[in-house]
XYZ file of C-alpha atoms in Angstrom:
692
model
C -9.397 -24.874 0.132
C -11.054 -27.386 2.401
C -10.559 -28.416 5.999
C -9.801 -32.060 6.639
C -9.784 -33.972 9.867
C -7.209 -36.377 8.396
C -3.985 -36.942 10.241
C -1.280 -34.370 9.542
C 2.415 -34.865 10.240
C 2.989 -34.006 13.886
C 5.029 -30.882 14.690
C 8.695 -31.730 14.924
C 11.913 -30.114 16.027
C 13.709 -28.245 13.272
C 16.332 -30.990 13.018
C 13.559 -33.318 11.820
C 12.151 -30.927 9.165
C 13.087 -30.564 5.492
C 11.734 -27.743 3.332
C 12.344 -28.566 -0.328
C 11.316 -26.488 -3.342
C 10.688 -28.222 -6.659
C 11.824 -25.837 -9.398
C 12.378 -26.044 -13.125
C 11.011 -25.182 -16.544
C 7.278 -25.409 -17.257
C 6.341 -28.909 -18.356
C 9.384 -30.573 -16.778
C 7.151 -32.707 -14.531
C 7.428 -31.039 -11.108
C 3.794 -31.551 -10.116
C 3.779 -35.150 -11.375
C 6.929 -35.844 -9.363
C 5.370 -34.295 -6.258
C 2.303 -36.539 -6.678
C 4.548 -39.614 -6.836
C 6.367 -38.542 -3.665
C 3.060 -37.965 -1.854
C 1.860 -41.455 -2.792
C 5.161 -43.076 -1.829
C 5.040 -41.357 1.574
C 1.455 -42.486 2.182
C -0.081 -39.002 2.093
C -2.242 -39.894 -0.925
C -3.846 -43.233 -1.825
C -3.135 -42.732 -5.526
C -1.530 -40.139 -7.755
C -3.567 -37.622 -9.695
C -2.832 -36.594 -13.259
C -2.214 -33.079 -14.564
C -4.070 -33.952 -17.768
C -7.152 -34.974 -15.778
C -7.036 -32.010 -13.404
C -6.878 -34.351 -10.410
C -3.503 -33.524 -8.850
C -3.276 -32.543 -5.206
C -1.158 -29.438 -5.764
C -2.824 -27.941 -8.875
C -6.272 -27.382 -7.391
C -7.108 -23.875 -8.597
C -9.672 -23.738 -11.387
C -7.358 -21.889 -13.762
C -4.601 -24.471 -13.137
C -6.947 -27.329 -13.948
C -8.118 -25.621 -17.139
C -4.620 -24.677 -18.327
C -3.030 -27.956 -17.121
C -0.096 -26.191 -15.496
C 0.900 -24.688 -12.147
C 0.386 -20.953 -11.796
C 0.821 -20.634 -8.037
C 2.893 -22.076 -5.223
C 1.576 -25.401 -3.912
C 2.633 -26.966 -0.607
C 2.187 -30.461 0.785
C 3.562 -31.879 4.045
C 4.554 -35.554 4.257
C 6.380 -37.877 6.651
C 9.323 -40.101 5.825
C 11.903 -41.838 7.985
C 10.725 -40.011 11.101
C 11.050 -36.614 9.419
C 8.548 -34.063 8.145
C 9.131 -32.955 4.555
C 7.421 -29.861 3.202
C 7.326 -30.051 -0.601
C 6.933 -26.675 -2.324
C 5.799 -27.073 -5.936
C 6.640 -23.873 -7.849
C 5.372 -22.735 -11.277
C 7.825 -23.032 -14.155
C 6.625 -20.158 -16.329
C 8.669 -16.931 -16.042
C 5.388 -15.033 -15.665
C 4.934 -16.517 -12.190
C 8.431 -15.854 -10.908
C 6.897 -14.186 -7.848
C 5.490 -17.558 -6.744
C 8.865 -19.168 -7.442
C 10.676 -16.580 -5.300
C 8.187 -17.168 -2.479
C 8.814 -20.904 -2.662
C 12.573 -20.415 -2.483
C 12.161 -18.050 0.484
C 10.289 -20.758 2.398
C 12.656 -23.559 1.339
C 16.057 -24.646 2.611
C 17.016 -26.591 -0.523
C 16.043 -26.732 -4.192
C 15.277 -29.785 -6.291
C 15.771 -28.908 -9.959
C 13.436 -30.985 -12.118
C 14.684 -31.492 -15.692
C 12.831 -33.286 -18.481
C 14.722 -36.069 -20.254
C 12.868 -34.960 -23.386
C 13.557 -31.206 -23.375
C 16.770 -31.011 -21.361
C 18.132 -27.909 -19.626
C 16.955 -24.477 -20.771
C 18.497 -21.040 -20.227
C 16.043 -20.018 -17.489
C 16.938 -23.141 -15.475
C 20.638 -22.238 -15.703
C 19.870 -18.682 -14.576
C 17.907 -19.920 -11.560
C 20.678 -22.388 -10.716
C 23.180 -19.529 -10.629
C 20.886 -17.457 -8.392
C 20.591 -20.343 -5.906
C 24.353 -20.836 -6.018
C 24.889 -17.156 -5.213
C 23.017 -17.534 -1.909
C 24.515 -20.939 -1.105
C 21.284 -22.915 -1.387
C 21.857 -26.693 -1.595
C 20.686 -28.161 -4.904
C 20.076 -31.516 -6.518
C 18.812 -32.467 -9.974
C 16.033 -34.902 -10.824
C 15.762 -36.064 -14.428
C 12.151 -37.091 -15.106
C 9.999 -38.273 -17.998
C 12.414 -41.153 -18.627
C 9.723 -43.270 -20.218
C 8.455 -40.706 -22.714
C 9.092 -40.854 -26.439
C 12.288 -39.034 -27.451
C 13.643 -39.184 -23.896
C 17.447 -39.179 -23.837
C 18.656 -39.562 -20.268
C 22.369 -39.708 -21.065
C 22.273 -36.539 -23.159
C 20.233 -34.743 -20.497
C 22.772 -35.708 -17.848
C 25.579 -34.394 -20.046
C 23.667 -31.117 -20.488
C 23.253 -30.793 -16.721
C 26.954 -31.357 -16.131
C 28.093 -28.933 -18.831
C 25.533 -26.160 -18.245
C 25.161 -26.242 -14.453
C 28.855 -26.281 -13.642
C 31.063 -28.127 -11.212
C 29.935 -30.627 -8.609
C 27.100 -32.127 -10.691
C 27.370 -35.935 -10.620
C 25.120 -38.784 -11.647
C 24.034 -41.269 -8.944
C 22.204 -43.883 -11.008
C 22.117 -45.580 -14.375
C 18.806 -46.480 -15.986
C 17.956 -50.076 -16.812
C 15.489 -50.733 -19.611
C 13.609 -53.788 -20.737
C 13.610 -55.292 -24.206
C 10.716 -53.010 -25.144
C 12.624 -49.893 -24.030
C 10.589 -49.334 -20.869
C 12.318 -48.282 -17.663
C 12.632 -51.277 -15.352
C 14.957 -50.026 -12.630
C 18.056 -48.137 -11.576
C 21.641 -49.156 -10.969
C 23.401 -47.303 -8.147
C 26.837 -46.025 -9.094
C 27.844 -46.104 -5.437
C 27.858 -49.896 -5.607
C 30.558 -51.686 -7.624
C 28.976 -53.021 -10.823
C 31.238 -54.220 -13.640
C 30.100 -53.189 -17.112
C 29.479 -56.818 -17.942
C 27.134 -57.230 -14.964
C 25.004 -54.174 -15.684
C 25.011 -54.423 -19.427
C 25.565 -50.662 -19.446
C 28.703 -49.342 -21.151
C 31.023 -47.116 -19.126
C 29.512 -48.063 -15.764
C 32.992 -48.385 -14.228
C 34.092 -45.020 -15.612
C 30.960 -43.240 -14.393
C 31.301 -44.794 -10.950
C 34.919 -43.658 -10.747
C 33.911 -40.086 -11.633
C 31.219 -40.116 -8.943
C 33.504 -41.495 -6.243
C 36.247 -39.018 -7.073
C 33.698 -36.197 -6.858
C 32.549 -37.379 -3.430
C 36.089 -37.865 -2.144
C 36.988 -34.361 -3.328
C 34.411 -32.963 -0.895
C 35.215 -35.355 1.970
C 36.739 -34.212 5.250
C 38.479 -37.587 5.562
C 41.848 -36.971 3.925
C 42.655 -40.690 3.949
C 39.848 -41.579 1.551
C 41.721 -40.382 -1.523
C 44.867 -42.261 -0.519
C 42.903 -45.458 0.061
C 41.053 -45.031 -3.229
C 44.245 -44.456 -5.210
C 45.795 -47.461 -3.505
C 42.996 -49.604 -4.899
C 41.123 -50.195 -1.645
C 37.383 -50.742 -1.969
C 35.612 -47.926 -0.106
C 32.604 -48.748 2.044
C 29.342 -47.576 0.524
C 28.219 -46.271 3.930
C 31.272 -43.982 4.065
C 30.599 -42.693 0.559
C 26.948 -41.986 1.356
C 27.836 -40.110 4.532
C 30.317 -37.894 2.678
C 27.855 -37.363 -0.190
C 25.149 -36.225 2.203
C 27.497 -33.792 3.919
C 28.661 -32.339 0.608
C 25.077 -31.877 -0.623
C 24.033 -30.139 2.586
C 26.951 -27.715 2.217
C 25.938 -26.866 -1.334
C 29.193 -28.193 -2.851
C 27.900 -31.417 -4.405
C 24.840 -31.739 -6.615
C 23.644 -35.268 -7.321
C 21.626 -36.123 -10.407
C 18.845 -38.586 -9.704
C 16.663 -40.248 -12.331
C 12.974 -40.797 -11.627
C 10.041 -42.149 -13.602
C 7.159 -40.818 -11.462
C 4.358 -42.593 -13.314
C 5.869 -46.041 -12.706
C 7.525 -45.218 -9.379
C 11.065 -46.047 -10.505
C 13.516 -43.914 -8.518
C 10.912 -42.368 -6.202
C 12.065 -44.301 -3.131
C 15.695 -43.414 -3.823
C 14.775 -39.738 -4.029
C 12.824 -39.840 -0.760
C 15.721 -41.567 0.952
C 18.084 -38.813 -0.222
C 15.896 -35.879 0.870
C 16.154 -36.630 4.581
C 19.900 -37.157 5.119
C 21.312 -35.056 2.288
C 19.249 -31.884 2.380
C 19.812 -29.440 5.248
C 17.462 -28.850 8.120
C 16.291 -25.262 8.800
C 18.975 -24.787 11.456
C 21.711 -25.418 8.891
C 20.302 -23.054 6.258
C 19.945 -20.103 8.606
C 17.342 -17.360 9.023
C 17.006 -13.921 7.452
C 17.858 -10.945 9.639
C 15.033 -8.993 11.247
C 14.729 -5.309 12.134
C 12.174 -3.379 14.147
C 9.197 -1.838 12.343
C 10.308 1.538 13.701
C 13.676 1.191 11.957
C 15.628 -0.294 14.838
C 18.922 -2.068 14.227
C 18.868 -5.561 12.659
C 18.956 -8.554 14.949
C 20.075 -12.072 14.118
C 17.645 -14.956 14.467
C 18.130 -18.543 15.509
C 15.847 -21.369 14.501
C 14.673 -21.799 18.086
C 11.064 -22.785 18.921
C 11.411 -20.975 22.251
C 12.877 -17.808 20.694
C 11.014 -14.617 19.749
C 8.266 -15.246 17.211
C 9.295 -14.272 13.668
C 7.379 -15.732 10.733
C 6.726 -14.612 7.175
C 3.675 -14.859 4.929
C 4.887 -16.430 1.666
C 1.503 -16.833 0.008
C -2.001 -15.428 0.450
C -5.234 -16.798 -0.982
C -8.871 -15.912 -0.522
C -11.221 -18.811 0.112
C -15.012 -18.322 -0.177
C -15.572 -20.280 3.047
C -12.409 -19.768 5.108
C -11.716 -16.175 4.076
C -8.085 -15.106 3.761
C -5.625 -17.989 4.177
C -1.930 -17.252 4.761
C 0.861 -19.729 4.063
C 3.545 -19.007 6.667
C 7.183 -19.999 7.154
C 8.180 -19.801 10.823
C 11.810 -18.766 11.298
C 11.843 -18.375 15.081
C 9.432 -19.088 17.936
C 6.235 -21.115 17.661
C 2.840 -20.294 16.150
C -0.135 -21.628 18.108
C -3.885 -21.368 17.487
C -5.651 -18.317 18.889
C -2.429 -16.532 19.863
C -2.111 -12.733 19.473
C 0.351 -11.602 16.814
C 1.638 -8.412 15.235
C 1.348 -8.135 11.433
C 3.936 -5.834 9.878
C 4.434 -4.966 6.220
C 6.980 -2.373 5.053
C 8.971 -1.576 1.930
C 6.307 -2.355 -0.677
C 4.511 0.995 -0.891
C 5.638 1.624 -4.475
C 3.859 -1.590 -5.485
C 0.558 -0.544 -3.970
C 1.121 -2.154 -0.553
C 1.110 0.687 2.015
C 3.180 0.204 5.164
C 1.021 -1.281 7.891
C 1.341 -2.500 11.483
C -1.685 -4.255 12.974
C -2.283 -6.476 15.996
C -4.467 -9.511 15.303
C -5.286 -12.946 16.687
C -4.745 -15.985 14.510
C -7.295 -18.767 14.092
C -6.526 -22.401 13.389
C -3.039 -23.568 12.416
C -2.953 -26.223 9.704
C -0.529 -28.375 7.736
C -1.334 -27.990 4.018
C -1.791 -30.893 1.652
C -2.399 -28.955 -1.529
C -5.878 -27.465 -1.166
C -6.635 -29.450 1.985
C -5.824 -28.042 5.423
C -5.156 -30.477 8.268
C -5.317 -28.946 11.741
C -2.176 -29.143 13.887
C -1.486 -28.146 17.478
C 1.407 -25.796 16.676
C 3.968 -24.790 14.080
C 7.465 -24.476 15.588
C 10.519 -22.741 14.148
C 11.647 -24.199 10.829
C 8.224 -25.450 9.783
C 5.574 -24.246 7.324
C 1.863 -23.955 8.056
C -1.357 -22.345 6.890
C -3.158 -19.786 9.061
C -6.735 -18.684 8.436
C -8.525 -15.379 9.004
C -5.644 -12.930 9.216
C -7.593 -10.000 7.825
C -4.668 -7.612 7.295
C -1.842 -10.013 6.381
C -0.477 -9.816 2.836
C 2.169 -11.816 1.025
C 5.581 -10.715 2.302
C 4.323 -9.544 5.711
C 6.075 -10.465 8.962
C 4.251 -12.066 11.907
C 5.733 -11.516 15.354
C 4.766 -10.960 18.973
C 2.826 -7.750 19.780
C 5.227 -7.268 22.689
C 8.333 -7.685 20.517
C 7.470 -6.715 16.911
C 9.977 -7.646 14.215
C 10.248 -7.029 10.488
C 11.868 -9.248 7.864
C 12.824 -7.476 4.625
C 10.779 -8.723 1.642
C 12.471 -11.007 -0.858
C 13.516 -9.772 -4.285
C 10.623 -9.504 -6.712
C 10.396 -8.573 -10.379
C 8.895 -5.226 -11.305
C 5.698 -5.765 -13.315
C 6.150 -4.158 -16.730
C 3.042 -5.201 -18.682
C 0.085 -2.797 -18.248
C -3.449 -4.107 -18.756
C -6.308 -1.594 -18.786
C -9.406 -3.053 -17.107
C -12.994 -1.870 -16.846
C -15.986 -3.303 -15.030
C -18.391 -5.001 -17.413
C -21.446 -3.516 -15.664
C -22.459 -1.068 -12.959
C -22.964 -3.960 -10.526
C -19.425 -5.193 -11.224
C -18.092 -1.670 -10.693
C -19.057 -1.784 -7.029
C -17.186 -5.076 -6.462
C -14.170 -4.382 -8.671
C -12.262 -2.219 -6.186
C -12.545 -4.844 -3.425
C -11.551 -7.669 -5.764
C -8.521 -5.786 -7.063
C -7.400 -4.984 -3.522
C -7.509 -8.699 -2.729
C -5.510 -9.532 -5.841
C -2.804 -7.068 -4.831
C -2.729 -8.462 -1.284
C -2.310 -11.995 -2.629
C 0.306 -11.270 -5.277
C 3.111 -8.762 -4.578
C 4.170 -8.838 -8.236
C 0.937 -7.032 -9.149
C 0.687 -3.249 -9.113
C -2.544 -1.276 -9.417
C -2.529 2.235 -10.861
C -5.191 4.793 -11.736
C -3.498 7.026 -14.309
C -4.466 10.629 -13.846
C -3.482 11.595 -17.395
C -5.672 8.998 -19.128
C -8.161 8.036 -16.422
C -7.524 4.348 -17.083
C -7.269 1.711 -14.363
C -4.093 -0.270 -15.049
C -3.228 -3.696 -13.710
C 0.547 -4.019 -14.053
C 1.513 -7.665 -14.614
C 4.723 -9.640 -15.149
C 3.619 -11.015 -18.516
C 0.695 -12.067 -20.669
C 0.155 -15.413 -18.925
C 0.209 -13.635 -15.565
C -2.395 -11.146 -16.819
C -4.605 -13.955 -18.121
C -4.565 -15.699 -14.740
C -5.334 -12.484 -12.826
C -8.333 -11.722 -15.058
C -9.525 -15.304 -14.662
C -9.291 -15.011 -10.883
C -11.334 -11.822 -10.954
C -14.068 -13.690 -12.798
C -14.026 -17.043 -11.008
C -12.687 -16.410 -7.506
C -14.109 -12.939 -6.921
C -17.172 -13.043 -9.191
C -16.352 -9.805 -11.035
C -16.807 -9.538 -14.793
C -14.191 -7.263 -16.358
C -13.251 -6.278 -19.855
C -9.876 -5.158 -21.151
C -9.389 -2.146 -23.395
C -6.304 -0.885 -25.250
C -3.828 0.920 -23.005
C -3.689 4.603 -23.871
C -0.285 6.247 -23.914
C -0.718 9.891 -22.821
C 0.222 12.295 -25.587
C 0.808 16.019 -24.991
C 1.311 19.075 -27.178
C 3.568 22.088 -27.221
C 3.809 25.188 -29.369
C 5.461 24.775 -32.746
C 6.924 28.314 -32.676
C 6.943 31.721 -31.027
C 4.136 34.261 -31.369
C 2.546 37.376 -29.819
C -1.232 37.297 -29.401
C -4.045 39.167 -27.675
C -6.649 37.566 -25.488
C -9.725 39.801 -25.344
C -12.576 38.878 -23.000
C -15.228 41.616 -23.095
C -18.907 41.034 -22.329
C -21.662 43.588 -21.653
C -25.076 42.267 -20.667
C -26.459 45.005 -18.445
C -25.174 45.847 -15.004
C -21.608 44.850 -14.285
C -19.866 43.450 -17.356
C -16.659 41.498 -17.856
C -13.600 43.221 -19.227
C -10.059 41.891 -19.573
C -7.521 42.240 -22.344
C -4.069 40.636 -22.221
C -1.174 40.629 -24.672
C 1.269 37.754 -24.291
C 4.421 36.444 -25.925
C 4.349 32.648 -26.127
C 7.118 30.288 -27.227
C 8.165 26.668 -26.754
C 10.183 26.034 -23.589
C 12.963 23.525 -22.961
C 11.846 19.881 -22.609
C 10.540 19.215 -19.127
C 10.235 22.907 -18.215
C 6.430 22.816 -17.922
C 4.382 26.012 -18.099
C 6.543 29.019 -17.217
C 4.768 32.358 -16.666
C 6.281 35.766 -16.129
C 5.060 39.350 -16.492
C 6.733 42.449 -17.935
C 3.932 44.951 -17.573
C 4.976 48.584 -17.864
C 2.780 51.380 -16.602
C 0.241 49.188 -14.815
C -1.874 48.437 -17.901
C -2.820 45.197 -16.159
C -3.145 45.802 -12.417
C -0.853 43.608 -10.329
C -3.772 41.952 -8.524
C -4.777 40.338 -11.855
C -1.360 38.974 -12.830
C -2.052 35.787 -10.875
C -5.475 35.533 -12.512
C -3.906 35.561 -15.980
C -1.432 32.878 -14.947
C -4.191 30.745 -13.436
C -6.223 30.932 -16.640
C -3.202 29.984 -18.768
C -2.301 27.009 -16.575
C -5.887 25.804 -16.451
C -6.192 25.950 -20.238
C -2.845 24.171 -20.668
C -4.014 21.364 -18.401
C -7.264 20.954 -20.361
C -5.396 21.047 -23.652
C -6.074 22.841 -26.886
C -7.284 19.980 -29.049
C -8.820 16.806 -27.678
C -7.542 15.748 -24.289
C -3.850 16.386 -24.859
C -2.414 18.857 -22.298
C -0.143 21.661 -23.470
C 3.344 21.445 -21.923
C 6.722 23.185 -22.015
C 5.501 26.668 -22.946
C 7.037 29.970 -21.840
C 4.391 32.724 -21.589
C 5.190 36.371 -20.871
C 2.475 38.922 -20.089
C 3.628 42.136 -21.827
C 0.547 44.356 -22.078
C -3.183 44.577 -21.629
C -6.157 46.660 -20.573
C -8.412 46.746 -17.536
C -11.690 48.473 -16.593
C -12.152 50.102 -13.229
C -15.589 48.500 -12.765
C -15.913 45.477 -15.078
C -12.487 43.869 -14.623
C -12.336 40.909 -12.235
C -10.385 37.806 -11.359
C -12.710 35.628 -13.446
C -12.453 37.943 -16.461
C -8.646 37.892 -16.493
C -8.617 34.103 -16.028
C -10.812 33.834 -19.114
C -8.586 36.264 -21.032
C -5.457 34.279 -20.095
C -7.053 31.023 -21.282
C -8.175 32.670 -24.519
C -4.664 34.061 -25.109
C -3.173 30.573 -24.872
C -5.711 29.232 -27.377
C -4.906 32.101 -29.711
C -1.171 31.399 -29.374
C -1.737 27.738 -30.291
C -3.786 28.769 -33.331
C -1.192 31.314 -34.467
C 2.002 29.308 -33.885
C 0.591 25.818 -34.363
C 1.232 22.870 -32.100
C 3.156 19.637 -32.334
C 2.287 16.355 -30.621
C 4.780 14.903 -28.133
C 4.958 11.306 -26.930
C 6.455 10.057 -23.655
C 9.855 8.366 -23.695
C 11.420 6.101 -21.091
C 14.943 5.219 -20.112
C 15.295 1.443 -19.931
C 17.924 -0.967 -18.651
C 17.749 -4.418 -20.190
C 19.729 -7.210 -18.493
C 20.363 -10.295 -20.642
C 22.890 -13.117 -21.040
C 25.723 -12.134 -23.350
C 24.588 -14.404 -26.192
C 21.357 -12.427 -26.644
C 22.795 -8.893 -26.705
C 22.757 -8.669 -30.506
C 19.141 -9.816 -30.792
C 18.057 -7.394 -28.052
C 19.802 -4.416 -29.661
C 18.307 -5.275 -33.050
C 14.821 -5.410 -31.554
C 15.325 -2.120 -29.704
C 16.387 -0.426 -32.937
C 13.158 -1.603 -34.551
C 11.298 0.145 -31.715
C 12.796 3.568 -32.526
C 15.078 3.247 -29.508
C 18.366 5.050 -29.004
C 20.912 2.680 -27.455
C 23.024 4.802 -25.110
C 25.470 2.186 -23.898
C 26.075 -1.304 -22.563
C 28.026 -2.814 -19.707
C 29.165 -6.439 -19.545
C 29.549 -8.490 -16.372
C 31.691 -11.462 -17.458
C 31.535 -13.087 -14.021
C 27.747 -13.471 -14.312
C 27.624 -13.650 -18.132
C 25.163 -10.763 -18.086
C 25.130 -7.562 -20.094
C 23.149 -4.443 -19.234
C 21.930 -2.559 -22.291
C 20.805 1.043 -21.715
C 18.478 2.742 -24.158
C 15.882 5.458 -24.561
C 12.600 4.121 -25.930
C 9.161 5.608 -26.735
C 6.668 4.439 -24.125
C 4.231 3.193 -26.750
C 6.897 0.756 -27.956
C 7.117 -0.787 -24.467
C 3.463 -1.884 -24.333
C 4.299 -5.294 -25.794
C 7.988 -5.420 -24.897
C 7.804 -7.830 -21.898
C 6.579 -10.688 -24.084
C 8.973 -9.899 -26.914
C 11.983 -9.735 -24.577
C 10.991 -13.050 -23.033
C 10.769 -14.632 -26.467
C 14.062 -13.194 -27.711
C 16.003 -14.256 -24.592
C 14.169 -17.545 -23.882
C 12.845 -16.216 -20.586
C 16.187 -15.000 -19.227
C 15.934 -11.247 -19.938
C 14.516 -8.548 -17.691
C 14.194 -4.785 -17.861
C 13.363 -1.738 -15.789
C 12.137 1.653 -16.923
C 11.813 5.189 -15.673
C 10.140 8.220 -17.285
C 12.492 10.321 -19.378
C 10.309 13.091 -20.811
C 8.483 13.937 -24.044
C 9.694 14.141 -27.614
C 7.943 14.884 -30.941
C 5.780 11.985 -32.083
C 5.965 10.639 -35.650
C 3.209 11.847 -37.968
C 1.270 8.567 -38.020
C 1.204 8.400 -34.228
C 0.302 12.085 -33.862
C -2.714 11.666 -36.143
C -4.018 8.552 -34.403
C -3.410 9.860 -30.871
């Protein structure tokens, strides 16, 4: 990021602010559309190109190299006396955490759909999620001038797949060479013969009827049916009201590279999309667990803001992108940073008082200093040392806490190692910064394998995180295969003797134990009991025998596989009045367990997990077929017809889940998700037992 003395949009009252998220499938043209809007609003002298790596919003090195957005980008512009914060979100399902952050900061969503590729299943799923929370939505069909573009078919897809209230606002005019030359507004009366476009009258009638259906003026329908010509100004006013309420979803058509439709889109954003006061604020509690309190979008109210993105800049340090819900953020003011509810993801609860530095309006990677950021607005704040994505900023005298937004659970483990001793020293700090920046990342040091695991959402997410370690944090890392921890148990029951006798002059070591050992129930662990008769093993050494057995079980019998689920009973033994000791009986207990494993044999067990896979109904068959190929046991399914989602429950070997996130994404076209929890251990197949 860089600081810029250029003029930023002045702080405005919430009624004059619009926070709009650009969402849609990867490659739909969101960043290109944002560039066109920035140029049209005068924020940029010319538009950059994704292919050239020159766009304002894709400024991270990995984004330039991959030619796609992988993080949330924000740019503030001015239009018609209003400030518009554009939030450009990544389209890949791997970066859904950035998408969720963008929607948290936004008050409306602009769905960008390619006229070449149409509407995909993940776009429909996101549309339904926005509908569930009442977020106003509009659709922008882009890439009109590309080969194979079919605007009419794309519009039909939007109307059939996105549901009711989706209506087209414009028709596309083309020149003799097929290029896009302009738009025809369906709000204006244009006979088919005048436009040269078939069905213009029919499409206009459908649009007007859709607007009238949402109008509060009950006379409009009567006048329309009577044949009266309705004033365009009245139609626009009703359209804007319906969009702001989330009941009407206009389809606009834009060719960003030529500028066709850009002005029409800008003109719609201000009157039709809601201001922050209309969308409402999340509820806030006290960090100590106090009762929730409602918030109003009031610049003079108690300060409540939320960090929606965190980056680390080599010159500015930690930079926090903040949405202010209540109160006003000003430079150099004291604040309270509170983060709760993310401990299971590696973000411990924390409450820290700090003082913020400069407050800036972002323009992609450029920060333009502003005097303040009032309620409803978005800004960037530098040098908050303890703030992480999802944290709440409030007054030290009146601390508040906003619950974090819903995030996916990372299910793809990547084992990382420092490439050198010098990198080892920096790796821990770099990983801590990654976790602070991205709440969808989880860091784990597995005690059973010793591996350091970076849990990611998917393969593309993992690739970007590793790239950031190398380029942003200067740490060279290598990835190694993830080891699934295998264990062993006894194959049968046996009685053995553990004899530990050593004489080397002076005090010797003497301990003899006789034990019965047998496999225990799954999940029972190591169970020890004693049935000594006649004091052959003094009671003070019973604990020593148990300690030796447990220690040996933890170390394992062969390789590094611990021994689990074994029931051991001490039935007899011998002791010496002088040479017996705690250490001797520990050694005898360990030896007895090794003897039991040699006599009864062992079998290798692998970990299993219980999984819940949530997918649209049309993919249930493909998901069940894939699970069966992974040695899974499907235990049931539950359909939710209202959401067209089915939850499939199954028990799956953990080793089969190592690559499952990518496979599930492929099978369900990015619409499936799953959660897991440990289930226990079961015998491993012969090929896996040998290679483990």
